[in-house]
mmCIF file of C-alpha atoms and ligand atoms in Angstrom:
data_model
loop_
_atom_site.group_PDB
_atom_site.id
_atom_site.type_symbol
_atom_site.label_atom_id
_atom_site.label_comp_id
_atom_site.label_asym_id
_atom_site.label_seq_id
_atom_site.Cartn_x
_atom_site.Cartn_y
_atom_site.Cartn_z
ATOM 1 C CA ARG A 32 18.841 4.272 46.240
ATOM 2 C CA ALA A 33 19.016 6.393 43.144
ATOM 3 C CA LYS A 34 21.388 3.859 41.742
ATOM 4 C CA GLN A 35 18.973 1.066 42.572
ATOM 5 C CA GLU A 36 16.129 2.912 40.856
ATOM 6 C CA GLY A 37 18.280 3.551 37.873
ATOM 7 C CA ARG A 38 19.015 -0.126 37.621
ATOM 8 C CA ASN A 39 15.338 -1.004 37.871
ATOM 9 C CA THR A 40 14.447 1.506 35.209
ATOM 10 C CA TYR A 41 17.123 0.048 33.018
ATOM 11 C CA ARG A 42 15.812 -3.441 33.599
ATOM 12 C CA LEU A 43 12.293 -2.338 32.700
ATOM 13 C CA PHE A 44 13.667 -0.628 29.649
ATOM 14 C CA ARG A 45 15.465 -3.801 28.617
ATOM 15 C CA ALA A 46 12.335 -5.858 29.192
ATOM 16 C CA GLU A 47 10.307 -3.457 27.067
ATOM 17 C CA MET A 48 12.910 -3.527 24.310
ATOM 18 C CA HIS A 49 12.885 -7.271 24.419
ATOM 19 C CA ARG A 50 9.104 -7.368 24.180
ATOM 20 C CA GLN A 51 9.150 -5.037 21.186
ATOM 21 C CA ASP A 52 11.893 -7.003 19.451
ATOM 22 C CA HIS A 53 9.857 -10.101 20.024
ATOM 23 C CA ARG A 54 6.710 -8.574 18.545
ATOM 24 C CA ARG A 55 8.637 -7.220 15.575
ATOM 25 C CA LEU A 56 10.129 -10.630 14.932
ATOM 26 C CA ALA A 57 6.771 -12.357 15.240
ATOM 27 C CA LEU A 58 5.203 -9.802 12.889
ATOM 28 C CA GLU A 59 7.975 -10.263 10.382
ATOM 29 C CA THR A 60 7.545 -14.019 10.439
ATOM 30 C CA ALA A 61 3.808 -13.631 9.924
ATOM 31 C CA LEU A 62 4.388 -11.124 7.134
ATOM 32 C CA ARG A 63 6.786 -13.490 5.386
ATOM 33 C CA ASN A 64 4.110 -16.150 5.592
ATOM 34 C CA THR A 65 1.549 -13.778 4.121
ATOM 35 C CA ALA A 66 3.909 -12.789 1.328
ATOM 36 C CA GLU A 67 4.199 -16.479 0.417
ATOM 37 C CA THR A 68 0.566 -17.502 0.710
ATOM 38 C CA GLY A 69 -1.425 -14.268 0.410
ATOM 39 C CA GLU A 70 -3.451 -15.272 3.461
ATOM 40 C CA GLY A 71 -4.807 -12.400 5.526
ATOM 41 C CA LEU A 72 -4.201 -9.868 2.769
ATOM 42 C CA ALA A 73 -6.961 -7.678 1.328
ATOM 43 C CA VAL A 74 -7.333 -4.503 -0.702
ATOM 44 C CA HIS A 75 -9.537 -1.595 0.231
ATOM 45 C CA TYR A 76 -10.528 1.126 -2.200
ATOM 46 C CA GLN A 77 -11.007 4.790 -1.384
ATOM 47 C CA PRO A 78 -12.904 6.925 -3.923
ATOM 48 C CA LEU A 79 -11.642 10.211 -5.407
ATOM 49 C CA PHE A 80 -14.227 12.722 -6.579
ATOM 50 C CA ASP A 81 -14.139 15.711 -8.852
ATOM 51 C CA ARG A 82 -14.335 18.681 -6.496
ATOM 52 C CA ASP A 83 -16.816 20.651 -8.581
ATOM 53 C CA SER A 84 -19.065 18.052 -10.190
ATOM 54 C CA GLY A 85 -18.833 15.432 -7.446
ATOM 55 C CA THR A 86 -18.373 12.659 -10.003
ATOM 56 C CA LEU A 87 -16.238 9.615 -9.266
ATOM 57 C CA GLN A 88 -12.846 10.049 -10.924
ATOM 58 C CA GLY A 89 -10.746 7.290 -9.438
ATOM 59 C CA ALA A 90 -9.854 5.294 -6.373
ATOM 60 C CA GLU A 91 -6.758 4.475 -4.381
ATOM 61 C CA ALA A 92 -5.945 0.854 -3.572
ATOM 62 C CA LEU A 93 -4.834 0.459 0.046
ATOM 63 C CA LEU A 94 -3.359 -2.736 1.422
ATOM 64 C CA ARG A 95 -4.984 -4.322 4.480
ATOM 65 C CA TRP A 96 -3.417 -7.040 6.581
ATOM 66 C CA HIS A 97 -5.174 -9.199 9.134
ATOM 67 C CA PRO A 98 -2.816 -12.011 10.091
ATOM 68 C CA PHE A 99 -4.335 -15.048 11.708
ATOM 69 C CA GLU A 100 -2.095 -14.740 14.788
ATOM 70 C CA PHE A 101 -2.738 -11.072 15.556
ATOM 71 C CA GLY A 102 -5.521 -8.541 15.199
ATOM 72 C CA PRO A 103 -5.515 -6.334 12.113
ATOM 73 C CA VAL A 104 -2.184 -4.524 11.708
ATOM 74 C CA SER A 105 -2.261 -1.030 10.250
ATOM 75 C CA PRO A 106 -0.268 -0.131 7.113
ATOM 76 C CA GLY A 107 1.595 2.425 9.204
ATOM 77 C CA ASP A 108 3.047 -0.545 11.103
ATOM 78 C CA PHE A 109 3.500 -3.239 8.484
ATOM 79 C CA ILE A 110 4.511 -1.219 5.413
ATOM 80 C CA PRO A 111 7.744 0.060 7.042
ATOM 81 C CA LEU A 112 8.449 -3.493 8.209
ATOM 82 C CA ALA A 113 7.808 -4.798 4.699
ATOM 83 C CA GLU A 114 10.131 -2.164 3.280
ATOM 84 C CA ARG A 115 12.963 -2.888 5.700
ATOM 85 C CA SER A 116 12.741 -6.653 5.207
ATOM 86 C CA GLY A 117 12.326 -6.540 1.438
ATOM 87 C CA LEU A 118 8.956 -8.292 1.729
ATOM 88 C CA ILE A 119 7.398 -5.244 0.058
ATOM 89 C CA LEU A 120 8.417 -6.766 -3.287
ATOM 90 C CA PRO A 121 6.348 -9.968 -3.057
ATOM 91 C CA LEU A 122 3.577 -8.135 -1.182
ATOM 92 C CA GLY A 123 3.486 -5.370 -3.773
ATOM 93 C CA GLU A 124 3.326 -7.961 -6.532
ATOM 94 C CA ARG A 125 0.380 -9.636 -4.786
ATOM 95 C CA LEU A 126 -1.392 -6.323 -4.421
ATOM 96 C CA MET A 127 -0.984 -5.583 -8.132
ATOM 97 C CA GLN A 128 -2.377 -8.990 -9.042
ATOM 98 C CA LEU A 129 -5.318 -8.577 -6.653
ATOM 99 C CA VAL A 130 -6.186 -5.150 -8.026
ATOM 100 C CA ALA A 131 -5.856 -6.237 -11.654
ATOM 101 C CA ALA A 132 -7.987 -9.335 -11.060
ATOM 102 C CA GLN A 133 -10.614 -7.214 -9.315
ATOM 103 C CA LEU A 134 -10.683 -4.770 -12.216
ATOM 104 C CA ARG A 135 -11.100 -7.576 -14.709
ATOM 105 C CA ASP A 136 -13.940 -9.060 -12.660
ATOM 106 C CA TRP A 137 -15.735 -5.733 -12.422
ATOM 107 C CA ARG A 138 -15.356 -5.160 -16.146
ATOM 108 C CA THR A 139 -16.569 -8.661 -16.929
ATOM 109 C CA ALA A 140 -19.630 -7.943 -14.776
ATOM 110 C CA GLY A 141 -20.411 -4.916 -16.936
ATOM 111 C CA LEU A 142 -19.195 -2.303 -14.459
ATOM 112 C CA THR A 143 -16.957 0.587 -15.451
ATOM 113 C CA PRO A 144 -14.332 1.055 -12.734
ATOM 114 C CA PRO A 145 -12.425 4.367 -12.744
ATOM 115 C CA PRO A 146 -8.607 4.435 -12.809
ATOM 116 C CA ILE A 147 -7.174 2.808 -9.676
ATOM 117 C CA ALA A 148 -3.977 4.159 -8.114
ATOM 118 C CA ILE A 149 -1.467 1.807 -6.524
ATOM 119 C CA ASN A 150 1.133 3.028 -4.014
ATOM 120 C CA LEU A 151 4.705 2.130 -4.870
ATOM 121 C CA SER A 152 7.538 2.182 -2.400
ATOM 122 C CA ALA A 153 11.144 2.899 -3.356
ATOM 123 C CA ARG A 154 12.213 -0.718 -3.711
ATOM 124 C CA GLN A 155 9.337 -1.444 -6.053
ATOM 125 C CA PHE A 156 9.969 1.626 -8.140
ATOM 126 C CA TRP A 157 13.666 0.840 -8.516
ATOM 127 C CA GLN A 158 13.043 -2.810 -9.310
ATOM 128 C CA GLY A 159 14.599 -3.226 -12.742
ATOM 129 C CA ASP A 160 11.571 -4.880 -14.313
ATOM 130 C CA LEU A 161 8.755 -2.711 -12.938
ATOM 131 C CA VAL A 162 7.672 -1.500 -16.368
ATOM 132 C CA ASP A 163 7.661 -5.037 -17.780
ATOM 133 C CA ARG A 164 5.600 -6.234 -14.833
ATOM 134 C CA VAL A 165 3.068 -3.489 -15.355
ATOM 135 C CA LYS A 166 2.896 -4.235 -19.078
ATOM 136 C CA ALA A 167 2.364 -7.906 -18.331
ATOM 137 C CA LEU A 168 -0.385 -7.025 -15.884
ATOM 138 C CA TYR A 169 -2.287 -4.965 -18.454
ATOM 139 C CA ARG A 170 -1.959 -7.769 -20.966
ATOM 140 C CA GLU A 171 -2.810 -10.646 -18.644
ATOM 141 C CA TYR A 172 -5.939 -8.986 -17.260
ATOM 142 C CA ASP A 173 -6.943 -7.286 -20.506
ATOM 143 C CA LEU A 174 -7.100 -3.811 -18.979
ATOM 144 C CA PRO A 175 -7.591 -0.631 -21.017
ATOM 145 C CA PRO A 176 -4.738 1.919 -21.015
ATOM 146 C CA GLY A 177 -4.691 4.006 -17.870
ATOM 147 C CA GLN A 178 -6.848 1.636 -15.817
ATOM 148 C CA ILE A 179 -4.056 1.309 -13.259
ATOM 149 C CA GLY A 180 -1.876 4.217 -12.142
ATOM 150 C CA PHE A 181 0.669 4.809 -9.408
ATOM 151 C CA GLU A 182 1.476 7.021 -6.451
ATOM 152 C CA LEU A 183 5.048 7.693 -5.393
ATOM 153 C CA THR A 184 6.576 9.868 -2.726
ATOM 154 C CA GLU A 185 8.936 12.734 -3.404
ATOM 155 C CA SER A 186 11.930 11.031 -1.833
ATOM 156 C CA ILE A 187 11.804 8.182 -4.360
ATOM 157 C CA LEU A 188 12.155 10.594 -7.232
ATOM 158 C CA LEU A 189 14.925 12.644 -5.702
ATOM 159 C CA ASP A 190 17.883 10.371 -6.255
ATOM 160 C CA LYS A 191 18.880 8.976 -9.616
ATOM 161 C CA HIS A 192 16.726 11.623 -11.198
ATOM 162 C CA GLN A 193 17.428 10.732 -14.835
ATOM 163 C CA GLN A 194 16.624 7.077 -14.267
ATOM 164 C CA ALA A 195 13.423 8.014 -12.471
ATOM 165 C CA VAL A 196 12.338 10.124 -15.438
ATOM 166 C CA GLY A 197 12.920 7.181 -17.775
ATOM 167 C CA THR A 198 10.766 4.826 -15.721
ATOM 168 C CA LEU A 199 8.022 7.420 -15.321
ATOM 169 C CA GLU A 200 7.968 8.058 -19.052
ATOM 170 C CA ALA A 201 7.663 4.359 -19.781
ATOM 171 C CA LEU A 202 4.720 4.112 -17.378
ATOM 172 C CA ARG A 203 3.120 7.196 -18.918
ATOM 173 C CA SER A 204 3.330 5.568 -22.326
ATOM 174 C CA LEU A 205 1.082 2.809 -20.939
ATOM 175 C CA GLY A 206 -1.439 5.509 -20.097
ATOM 176 C CA CYS A 207 -0.771 5.307 -16.342
ATOM 177 C CA ARG A 208 -1.574 8.346 -14.281
ATOM 178 C CA LEU A 209 1.293 9.154 -11.957
ATOM 179 C CA ALA A 210 0.883 11.054 -8.715
ATOM 180 C CA ILE A 211 3.340 12.412 -6.204
ATOM 181 C CA ASP A 212 1.915 11.403 -2.839
ATOM 182 C CA ASP A 213 2.053 13.343 0.426
ATOM 183 C CA PHE A 214 3.322 16.333 -1.520
ATOM 184 C CA GLY A 215 4.874 19.053 0.592
ATOM 185 C CA THR A 216 6.287 16.772 3.278
ATOM 186 C CA GLY A 217 9.437 15.753 1.384
ATOM 187 C CA TYR A 218 12.345 17.670 0.074
ATOM 188 C CA SER A 219 11.779 17.789 -3.643
ATOM 189 C CA SER A 220 13.358 20.711 -5.304
ATOM 190 C CA LEU A 221 10.582 22.519 -7.078
ATOM 191 C CA SER A 222 12.663 22.800 -10.219
ATOM 192 C CA TYR A 223 12.710 18.985 -10.451
ATOM 193 C CA LEU A 224 8.997 18.969 -10.664
ATOM 194 C CA GLN A 225 8.821 20.472 -14.121
ATOM 195 C CA GLU A 226 11.063 17.713 -15.483
ATOM 196 C CA LEU A 227 9.086 14.864 -13.959
ATOM 197 C CA PRO A 228 6.466 13.360 -16.265
ATOM 198 C CA VAL A 229 3.846 13.086 -13.514
ATOM 199 C CA THR A 230 0.190 13.995 -13.921
ATOM 200 C CA THR A 231 -0.941 14.696 -10.390
ATOM 201 C CA LEU A 232 0.089 16.176 -7.049
ATOM 202 C CA LYS A 233 -1.540 14.928 -3.880
ATOM 203 C CA ILE A 234 -1.314 17.544 -1.145
ATOM 204 C CA ASP A 235 -0.540 15.860 2.135
ATOM 205 C CA ARG A 236 -3.419 15.703 4.538
ATOM 206 C CA SER A 237 -1.494 17.530 7.265
ATOM 207 C CA PHE A 238 -1.823 20.731 5.211
ATOM 208 C CA ILE A 239 -5.501 20.139 4.505
ATOM 209 C CA GLN A 240 -6.149 19.612 8.178
ATOM 210 C CA GLY A 241 -4.138 22.687 9.056
ATOM 211 C CA LEU A 242 -6.124 24.845 6.639
ATOM 212 C CA GLY A 243 -8.501 26.395 9.122
ATOM 213 C CA GLU A 244 -5.989 26.260 11.946
ATOM 214 C CA ASN A 245 -2.808 27.954 10.883
ATOM 215 C CA ARG A 246 -1.599 30.325 8.234
ATOM 216 C CA GLY A 247 1.388 28.190 7.357
ATOM 217 C CA SER A 248 -0.824 25.434 5.953
ATOM 218 C CA ALA A 249 -2.881 27.873 3.919
ATOM 219 C CA ALA A 250 0.299 29.372 2.508
ATOM 220 C CA ILE A 251 1.586 25.945 1.506
ATOM 221 C CA VAL A 252 -1.718 24.941 -0.080
ATOM 222 C CA ALA A 253 -1.749 28.230 -2.000
ATOM 223 C CA ALA A 254 1.843 27.761 -3.187
ATOM 224 C CA VAL A 255 1.475 24.106 -4.169
ATOM 225 C CA THR A 256 -1.803 24.573 -6.001
ATOM 226 C CA GLY A 257 -0.486 27.685 -7.760
ATOM 227 C CA LEU A 258 2.578 25.819 -8.934
ATOM 228 C CA ALA A 259 0.521 22.820 -10.056
ATOM 229 C CA LYS A 260 -1.743 25.072 -12.068
ATOM 230 C CA GLU A 261 1.207 26.688 -13.839
ATOM 231 C CA LEU A 262 2.707 23.274 -14.591
ATOM 232 C CA GLY A 263 -0.601 21.862 -15.794
ATOM 233 C CA LEU A 264 -0.829 19.230 -13.049
ATOM 234 C CA ARG A 265 -3.971 17.912 -11.448
ATOM 235 C CA VAL A 266 -4.238 18.380 -7.705
ATOM 236 C CA VAL A 267 -5.787 15.997 -5.209
ATOM 237 C CA ALA A 268 -6.565 17.221 -1.700
ATOM 238 C CA GLU A 269 -6.176 14.157 0.527
ATOM 239 C CA GLY A 270 -7.521 13.676 4.019
ATOM 240 C CA VAL A 271 -10.520 15.987 3.647
ATOM 241 C CA GLU A 272 -12.594 15.263 6.732
ATOM 242 C CA THR A 273 -14.948 18.204 7.178
ATOM 243 C CA GLU A 274 -17.275 20.374 5.154
ATOM 244 C CA ALA A 275 -15.295 23.400 6.377
ATOM 245 C CA GLN A 276 -12.117 21.963 4.852
ATOM 246 C CA ARG A 277 -13.889 21.324 1.576
ATOM 247 C CA GLN A 278 -15.178 24.896 1.580
ATOM 248 C CA ALA A 279 -11.712 26.250 2.327
ATOM 249 C CA LEU A 280 -10.354 24.382 -0.694
ATOM 250 C CA SER A 281 -12.753 26.061 -3.111
ATOM 251 C CA ARG A 282 -10.484 29.093 -3.565
ATOM 252 C CA TYR A 283 -7.514 27.029 -4.747
ATOM 253 C CA HIS A 284 -6.656 25.074 -7.876
ATOM 254 C CA VAL A 285 -7.851 21.699 -6.559
ATOM 255 C CA ASN A 286 -9.358 19.190 -8.969
ATOM 256 C CA LEU A 287 -10.064 16.174 -6.799
ATOM 257 C CA ILE A 288 -11.135 15.471 -3.246
ATOM 258 C CA GLN A 289 -10.228 12.345 -1.276
ATOM 259 C CA GLY A 290 -11.027 11.863 2.373
ATOM 260 C CA PHE A 291 -13.330 10.541 5.035
ATOM 261 C CA LEU A 292 -15.823 13.334 4.200
ATOM 262 C CA THR A 293 -16.515 11.944 0.734
ATOM 263 C CA GLY A 294 -15.654 8.280 1.273
ATOM 264 C CA ARG A 295 -13.571 6.041 3.499
ATOM 265 C CA PRO A 296 -11.533 3.144 2.156
ATOM 266 C CA VAL A 297 -13.918 0.162 1.790
ATOM 267 C CA ASP A 298 -13.649 -3.443 0.660
ATOM 268 C CA ALA A 299 -14.165 -4.310 -2.994
ATOM 269 C CA ALA A 300 -17.784 -5.486 -2.647
ATOM 270 C CA THR A 301 -18.791 -2.332 -0.806
ATOM 271 C CA PHE A 302 -16.941 -0.190 -3.318
ATOM 272 C CA ALA A 303 -18.800 -1.821 -6.207
ATOM 273 C CA ARG A 304 -22.154 -1.520 -4.464
ATOM 274 C CA ASP A 305 -21.746 2.096 -3.365
ATOM 275 C CA TYR A 306 -19.807 3.599 -6.233
ATOM 276 C CA LEU A 307 -19.892 1.426 -9.335
ATOM 277 C CA SER A 308 -23.392 0.089 -9.790
ATOM 278 C CA GLN A 309 -24.919 3.501 -10.499
ATOM 279 C CA LEU A 310 -22.555 3.781 -13.444
ATOM 280 C CA LYS A 311 -23.974 0.617 -14.940
ATOM 281 C CA ALA A 312 -26.070 1.417 -18.042
HETATM 282 P P1 C2E B 550 -1.188 7.190 1.597
HETATM 283 O O1 C2E B 550 -0.793 6.572 0.318
HETATM 284 O O2 C2E B 550 -0.959 8.641 1.775
HETATM 285 O O3 C2E B 550 -2.729 6.817 1.784
HETATM 286 C C1 C2E B 550 -3.668 7.625 2.403
HETATM 287 C C2 C2E B 550 -3.896 7.222 3.834
HETATM 288 O O4 C2E B 550 -4.726 8.203 4.466
HETATM 289 C C3 C2E B 550 -4.641 5.902 3.992
HETATM 290 O O5 C2E B 550 -4.196 5.312 5.200
HETATM 291 C C4 C2E B 550 -6.082 6.371 4.141
HETATM 292 O O6 C2E B 550 -6.905 5.451 4.805
HETATM 293 C C5 C2E B 550 -5.882 7.608 4.971
HETATM 294 N N1 C2E B 550 -6.969 8.575 4.817
HETATM 295 C C6 C2E B 550 -7.743 8.811 3.731
HETATM 296 N N2 C2E B 550 -8.624 9.807 3.957
HETATM 297 C C7 C2E B 550 -8.399 10.219 5.230
HETATM 298 C C8 C2E B 550 -9.019 11.229 6.065
HETATM 299 O O7 C2E B 550 -9.925 11.945 5.670
HETATM 300 N N3 C2E B 550 -8.520 11.366 7.322
HETATM 301 C C9 C2E B 550 -7.498 10.592 7.783
HETATM 302 N N4 C2E B 550 -7.103 10.793 9.044
HETATM 303 N N5 C2E B 550 -6.910 9.628 7.039
HETATM 304 C C10 C2E B 550 -7.351 9.440 5.771
HETATM 305 P P2 C2E B 550 -3.743 3.785 5.274
HETATM 306 O O8 C2E B 550 -4.630 2.933 4.429
HETATM 307 O O9 C2E B 550 -3.600 3.467 6.717
HETATM 308 O O10 C2E B 550 -2.335 3.785 4.592
HETATM 309 C C11 C2E B 550 -1.261 4.477 5.162
HETATM 310 C C12 C2E B 550 -0.089 4.501 4.238
HETATM 311 O O11 C2E B 550 0.436 3.183 4.030
HETATM 312 C C13 C2E B 550 -0.420 5.013 2.840
HETATM 313 O O12 C2E B 550 -0.455 6.428 2.837
HETATM 314 C C14 C2E B 550 0.720 4.435 2.036
HETATM 315 O O13 C2E B 550 1.856 5.250 2.161
HETATM 316 C C15 C2E B 550 0.963 3.109 2.733
HETATM 317 N N6 C2E B 550 0.329 2.045 1.962
HETATM 318 C C16 C2E B 550 -0.936 1.572 2.014
HETATM 319 N N7 C2E B 550 -1.125 0.580 1.114
HETATM 320 C C17 C2E B 550 0.068 0.428 0.465
HETATM 321 C C18 C2E B 550 0.541 -0.435 -0.591
HETATM 322 O O14 C2E B 550 -0.200 -1.252 -1.154
HETATM 323 N N8 C2E B 550 1.840 -0.296 -0.971
HETATM 324 C C19 C2E B 550 2.661 0.623 -0.404
HETATM 325 N N9 C2E B 550 3.939 0.694 -0.842
HETATM 326 N N10 C2E B 550 2.259 1.453 0.577
HETATM 327 C C20 C2E B 550 0.986 1.356 1.003
HETATM 328 MG MG1 MG B 551 -1.202 7.072 -1.569
HETATM 329 MG MG1 MG B 552 -1.166 10.108 0.436
HETATM 330 MG MG1 MG B 553 -0.504 10.625 3.337
#
């Protein structure tokens, strides 16, 4: 009987695996289609505010995907798939074009958008012609220096350190702000940090959310912000959801706040209406 049950469990397990494989395959096919046509792809923008003055200092561009065949798929699901399949390259290129075109349109309409940060995954960063692509983007859309910046994770910068520094320096020379995303969750040696020409550290939201809850998070926030201050880096607290968290951050070297408390990611029209029009004349 036990044996029989075991076999049934195994069969169920196989069926479930099969179902998941099938979904993954269908998603990948849809994603390939999207990479080719751009259909179902959109960009949302989440504002970043100066902690003390409350002024708008920037925004992060976040990819949204709503394929025709499925409901909306979250970045947590499709970004890893895009990375594994290599589709992140054409998708990332589309995102850059969408953001740059949006910035040009806003500027043409007399609005003054703040710097917009684009997330780069490893494959994009290590693409040989990244810097040339970014240069071309600035030129094609007539963007002022620094209008577009980038966010990278620690793990990208860990290997091939010297080459990473070269690429970062080239991007800096275009005025791009460069942030290390989800800081504290990776394995970067702290001594690397002083050699990296980055401008900003973004403390991962797990530490922000742990602030009131456990001492470990507070210790990490204290250490990271202390280090950033010594190195002259700006600090973004990401994932700030409550007033209590914002209060707790006031004792640390934190320059910028990003999170649901101050503003969720919104589509371009909403972003312009809620955050850009007041800047107009
Ligand atoms: P990330 O770069 O760390 O982006 C921040 C994520 O946290 C976003 O999730 C954002 O919606 C979410 N978030 C912001 N404030 C809060 C908050 O107060 N509470 C909570 N619970 N969440 C908050 P999203 O848009 O689902 O993106 C997830 C991840 O997918 C991003 O993490 C980034 O790693 C990746 N991603 C998104 N767009 C792109 C892209 O265009 N290219 C690449 N390579 N990766 C992207
Ligand atoms: Mg990011
Ligand atoms: Mg982040
Ligand atoms: Mg994060």
